[in-house]
mmCIF file of C-alpha atoms in Angstrom:
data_model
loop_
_atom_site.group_PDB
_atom_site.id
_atom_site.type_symbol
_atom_site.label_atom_id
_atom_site.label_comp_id
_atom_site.label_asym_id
_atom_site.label_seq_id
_atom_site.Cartn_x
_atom_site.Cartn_y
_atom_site.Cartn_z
ATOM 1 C CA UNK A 1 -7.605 12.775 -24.582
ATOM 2 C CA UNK A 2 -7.449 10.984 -20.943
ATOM 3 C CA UNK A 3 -7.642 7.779 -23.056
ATOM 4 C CA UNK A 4 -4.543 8.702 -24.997
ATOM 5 C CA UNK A 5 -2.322 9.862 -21.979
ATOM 6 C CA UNK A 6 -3.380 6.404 -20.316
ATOM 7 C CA UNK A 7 -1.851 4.519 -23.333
ATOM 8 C CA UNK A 8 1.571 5.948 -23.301
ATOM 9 C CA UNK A 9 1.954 6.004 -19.859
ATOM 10 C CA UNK A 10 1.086 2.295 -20.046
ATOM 11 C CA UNK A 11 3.220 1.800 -22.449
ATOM 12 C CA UNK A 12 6.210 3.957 -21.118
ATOM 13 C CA UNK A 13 5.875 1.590 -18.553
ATOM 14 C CA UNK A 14 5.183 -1.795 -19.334
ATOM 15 C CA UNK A 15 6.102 -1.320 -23.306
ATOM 16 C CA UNK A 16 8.848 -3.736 -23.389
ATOM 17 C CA UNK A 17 7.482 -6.294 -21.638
ATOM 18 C CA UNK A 18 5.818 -7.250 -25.172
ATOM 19 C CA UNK A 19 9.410 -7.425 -26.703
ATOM 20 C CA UNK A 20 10.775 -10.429 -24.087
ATOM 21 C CA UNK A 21 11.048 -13.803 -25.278
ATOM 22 C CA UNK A 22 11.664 -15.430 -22.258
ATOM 23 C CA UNK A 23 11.396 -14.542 -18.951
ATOM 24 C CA UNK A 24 14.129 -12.869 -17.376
ATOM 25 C CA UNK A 25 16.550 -14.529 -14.857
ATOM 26 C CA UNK A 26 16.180 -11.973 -12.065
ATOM 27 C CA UNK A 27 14.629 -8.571 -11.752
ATOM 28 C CA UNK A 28 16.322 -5.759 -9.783
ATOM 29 C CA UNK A 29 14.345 -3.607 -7.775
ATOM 30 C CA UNK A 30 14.980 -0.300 -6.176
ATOM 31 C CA UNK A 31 12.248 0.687 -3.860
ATOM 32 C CA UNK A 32 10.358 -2.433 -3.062
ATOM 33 C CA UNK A 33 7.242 -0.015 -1.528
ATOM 34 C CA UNK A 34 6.554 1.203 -4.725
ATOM 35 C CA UNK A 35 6.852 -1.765 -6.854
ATOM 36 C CA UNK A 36 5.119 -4.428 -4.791
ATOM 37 C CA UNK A 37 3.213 -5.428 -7.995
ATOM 38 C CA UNK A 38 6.612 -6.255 -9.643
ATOM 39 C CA UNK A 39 7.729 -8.303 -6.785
ATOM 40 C CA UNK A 40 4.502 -10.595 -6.243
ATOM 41 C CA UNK A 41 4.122 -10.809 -9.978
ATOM 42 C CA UNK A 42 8.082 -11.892 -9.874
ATOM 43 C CA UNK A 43 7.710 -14.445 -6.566
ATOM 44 C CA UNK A 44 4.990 -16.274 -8.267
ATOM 45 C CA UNK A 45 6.876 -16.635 -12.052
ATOM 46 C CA UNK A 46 10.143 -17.706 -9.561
ATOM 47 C CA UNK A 47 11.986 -15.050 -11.299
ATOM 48 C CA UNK A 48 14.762 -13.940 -8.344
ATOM 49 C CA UNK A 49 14.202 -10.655 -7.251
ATOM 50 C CA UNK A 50 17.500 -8.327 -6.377
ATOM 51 C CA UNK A 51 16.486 -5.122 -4.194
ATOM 52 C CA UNK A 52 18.235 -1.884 -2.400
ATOM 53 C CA UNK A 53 15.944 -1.815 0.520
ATOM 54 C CA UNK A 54 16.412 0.306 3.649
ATOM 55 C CA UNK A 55 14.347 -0.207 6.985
ATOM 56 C CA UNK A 56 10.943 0.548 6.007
ATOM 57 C CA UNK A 57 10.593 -2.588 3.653
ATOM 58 C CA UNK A 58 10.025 -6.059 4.222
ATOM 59 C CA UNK A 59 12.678 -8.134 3.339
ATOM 60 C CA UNK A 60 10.422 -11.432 3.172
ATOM 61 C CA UNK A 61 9.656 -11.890 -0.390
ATOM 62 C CA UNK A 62 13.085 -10.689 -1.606
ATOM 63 C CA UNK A 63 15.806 -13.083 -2.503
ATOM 64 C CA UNK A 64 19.154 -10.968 -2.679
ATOM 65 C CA UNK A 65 18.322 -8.033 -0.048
ATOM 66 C CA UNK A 66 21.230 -5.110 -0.508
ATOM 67 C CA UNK A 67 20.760 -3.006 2.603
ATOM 68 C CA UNK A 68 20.960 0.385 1.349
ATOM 69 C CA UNK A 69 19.178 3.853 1.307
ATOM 70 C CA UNK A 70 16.820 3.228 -1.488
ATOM 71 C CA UNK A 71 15.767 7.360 -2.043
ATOM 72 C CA UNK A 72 19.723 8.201 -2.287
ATOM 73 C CA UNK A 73 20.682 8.857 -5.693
ATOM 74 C CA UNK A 74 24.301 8.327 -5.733
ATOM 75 C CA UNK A 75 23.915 5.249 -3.478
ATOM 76 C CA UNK A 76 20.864 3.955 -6.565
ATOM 77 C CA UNK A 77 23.567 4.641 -9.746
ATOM 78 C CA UNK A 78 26.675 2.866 -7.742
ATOM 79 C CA UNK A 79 24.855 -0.345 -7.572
ATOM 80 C CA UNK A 80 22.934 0.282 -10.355
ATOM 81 C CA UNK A 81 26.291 0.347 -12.417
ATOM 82 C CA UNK A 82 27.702 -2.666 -10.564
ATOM 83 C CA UNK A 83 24.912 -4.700 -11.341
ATOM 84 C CA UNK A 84 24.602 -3.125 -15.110
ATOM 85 C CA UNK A 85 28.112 -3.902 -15.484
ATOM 86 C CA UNK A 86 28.158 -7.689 -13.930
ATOM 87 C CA UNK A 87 25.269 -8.296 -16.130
ATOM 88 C CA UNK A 88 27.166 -7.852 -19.463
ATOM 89 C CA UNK A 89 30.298 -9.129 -18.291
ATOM 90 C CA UNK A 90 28.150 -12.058 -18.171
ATOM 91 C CA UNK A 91 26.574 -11.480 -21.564
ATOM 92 C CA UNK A 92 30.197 -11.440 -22.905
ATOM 93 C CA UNK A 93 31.394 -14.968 -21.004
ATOM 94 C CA UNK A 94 27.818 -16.635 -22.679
ATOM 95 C CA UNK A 95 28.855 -14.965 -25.951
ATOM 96 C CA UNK A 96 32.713 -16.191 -26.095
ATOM 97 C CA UNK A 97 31.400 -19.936 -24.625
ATOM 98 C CA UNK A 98 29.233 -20.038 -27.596
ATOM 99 C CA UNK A 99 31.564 -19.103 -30.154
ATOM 100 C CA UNK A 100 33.830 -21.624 -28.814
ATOM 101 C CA UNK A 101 30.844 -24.180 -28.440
ATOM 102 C CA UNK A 102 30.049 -24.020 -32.133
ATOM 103 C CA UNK A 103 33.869 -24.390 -32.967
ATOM 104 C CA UNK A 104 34.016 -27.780 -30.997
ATOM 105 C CA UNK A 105 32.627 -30.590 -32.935
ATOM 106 C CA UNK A 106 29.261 -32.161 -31.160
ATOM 107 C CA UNK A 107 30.497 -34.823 -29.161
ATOM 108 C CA UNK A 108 26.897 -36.246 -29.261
ATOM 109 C CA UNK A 109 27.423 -36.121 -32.965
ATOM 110 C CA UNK A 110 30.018 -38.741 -33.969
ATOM 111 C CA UNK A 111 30.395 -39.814 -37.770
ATOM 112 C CA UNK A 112 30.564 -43.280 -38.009
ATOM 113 C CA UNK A 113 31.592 -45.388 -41.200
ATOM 114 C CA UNK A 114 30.321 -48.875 -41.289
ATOM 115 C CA UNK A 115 32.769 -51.141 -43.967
ATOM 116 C CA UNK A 116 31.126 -53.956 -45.621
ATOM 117 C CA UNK A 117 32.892 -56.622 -45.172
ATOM 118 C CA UNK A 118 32.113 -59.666 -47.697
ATOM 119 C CA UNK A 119 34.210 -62.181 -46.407
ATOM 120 C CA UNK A 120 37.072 -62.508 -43.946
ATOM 121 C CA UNK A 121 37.473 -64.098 -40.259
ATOM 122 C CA UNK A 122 38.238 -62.460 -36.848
ATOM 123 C CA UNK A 123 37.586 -62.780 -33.121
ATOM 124 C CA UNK A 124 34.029 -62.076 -31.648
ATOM 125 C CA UNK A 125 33.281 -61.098 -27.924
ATOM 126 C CA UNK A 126 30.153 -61.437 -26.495
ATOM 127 C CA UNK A 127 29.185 -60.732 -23.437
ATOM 128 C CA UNK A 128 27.220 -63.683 -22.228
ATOM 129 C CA UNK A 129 27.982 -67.527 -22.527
ATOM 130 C CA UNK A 130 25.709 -67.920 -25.771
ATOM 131 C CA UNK A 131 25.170 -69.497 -28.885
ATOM 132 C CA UNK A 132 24.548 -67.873 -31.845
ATOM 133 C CA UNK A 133 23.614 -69.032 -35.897
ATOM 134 C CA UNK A 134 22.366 -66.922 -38.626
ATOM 135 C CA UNK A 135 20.839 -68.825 -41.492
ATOM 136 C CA UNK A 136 20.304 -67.220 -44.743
ATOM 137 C CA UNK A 137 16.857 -66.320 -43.988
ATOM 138 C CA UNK A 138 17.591 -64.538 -40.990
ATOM 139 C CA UNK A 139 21.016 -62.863 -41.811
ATOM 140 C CA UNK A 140 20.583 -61.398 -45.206
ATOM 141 C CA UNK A 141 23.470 -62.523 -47.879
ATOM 142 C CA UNK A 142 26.078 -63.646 -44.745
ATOM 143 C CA UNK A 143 25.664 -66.424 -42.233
ATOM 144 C CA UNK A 144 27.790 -67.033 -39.575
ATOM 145 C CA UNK A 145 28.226 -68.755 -36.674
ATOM 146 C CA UNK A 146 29.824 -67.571 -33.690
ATOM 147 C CA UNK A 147 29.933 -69.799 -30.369
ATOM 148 C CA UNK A 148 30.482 -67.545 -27.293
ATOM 149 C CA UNK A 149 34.132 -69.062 -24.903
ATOM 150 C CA UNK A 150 36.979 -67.489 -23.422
ATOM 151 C CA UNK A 151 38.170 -66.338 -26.541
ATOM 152 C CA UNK A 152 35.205 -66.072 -28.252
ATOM 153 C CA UNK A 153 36.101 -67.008 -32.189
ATOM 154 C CA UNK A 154 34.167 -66.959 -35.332
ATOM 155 C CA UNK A 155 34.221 -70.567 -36.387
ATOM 156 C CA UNK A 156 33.226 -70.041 -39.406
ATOM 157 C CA UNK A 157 32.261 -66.510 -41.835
ATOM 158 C CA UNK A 158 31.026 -67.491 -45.818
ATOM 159 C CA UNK A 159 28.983 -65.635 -48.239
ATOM 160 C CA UNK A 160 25.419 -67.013 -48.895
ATOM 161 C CA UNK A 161 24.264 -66.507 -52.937
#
């Protein structure tokens, strides 16, 4: 019977721990004296920790300290609420950039079309002073030669069979 009692209690408490798939981005803490564990386990993870603290608690391993009496209620649901609320406003912003993300083509992502060309001429620029033949062997079906100057033209472009 104690054994039973002991597992919903622990799970009560630490039940939806199991459920995360990451770790959170910050915990918020009312009463740092009672939940020490919380806090350590928090500072070594490097999860920010939020906390209402009044004088009797050490600020030290706290990140965002809210100087407050921690054993008021009313003064625990106001910035409970606040923080509650700030939280899914931010849900909503992450929500509407993704939707508007996904609507945006990848820039990463661009769709190129490579035309075959089979014969033609044009101009050439490369970036160093450089000479430059492809032979049949080495160029596939095309050969050309391109000699690198201030313009930088193809001398000559012709189909290989």
């Amino acid at each position: 019977m104690d054994i039973d009692r002991e597992i919903i209690r622990l799970e009560a408490s630490l039940g939806g721990v199991k459920t995360l798939r990451k770790l959170p981005g910050a915990i918020f803490v009312v009463d740092p004296n009672i939940e020490k564990i919380a806090i350590h386990e928090a500072n070594v993870l490097g999860i920010p920790v939020i906390a209402i603290t009044d004088s009797n608690c050490n600020p030290d391993p706290i990140d965002y300290v809210i100087p407050a009496n921690d054993d008021a209620q009313r003064c625990i649901q106001l910035f409970a609420s606040r923080i509650a609320d700030a939280c899914l406003g931010g849900l909503d912003k992450r929500e509407a950039l993704a939707r508007s993300d996904s609507a945006k083509p990848d820039p990463r992502k661009k769709i190129s079309r490579k035309a075959q060309v089979v014969e033609g001429a044009g101009t050439a620029y490369v970036s160093k002073a450089d000479t430059f033949d492809a032979t049949a062997e080495n160029a596939g079906s095309f050969s050309a030669t391109v000699v690198a100057s201030e313009e930088a033209k193809v001398e000559s472009t012709e189909q290989v069979k």
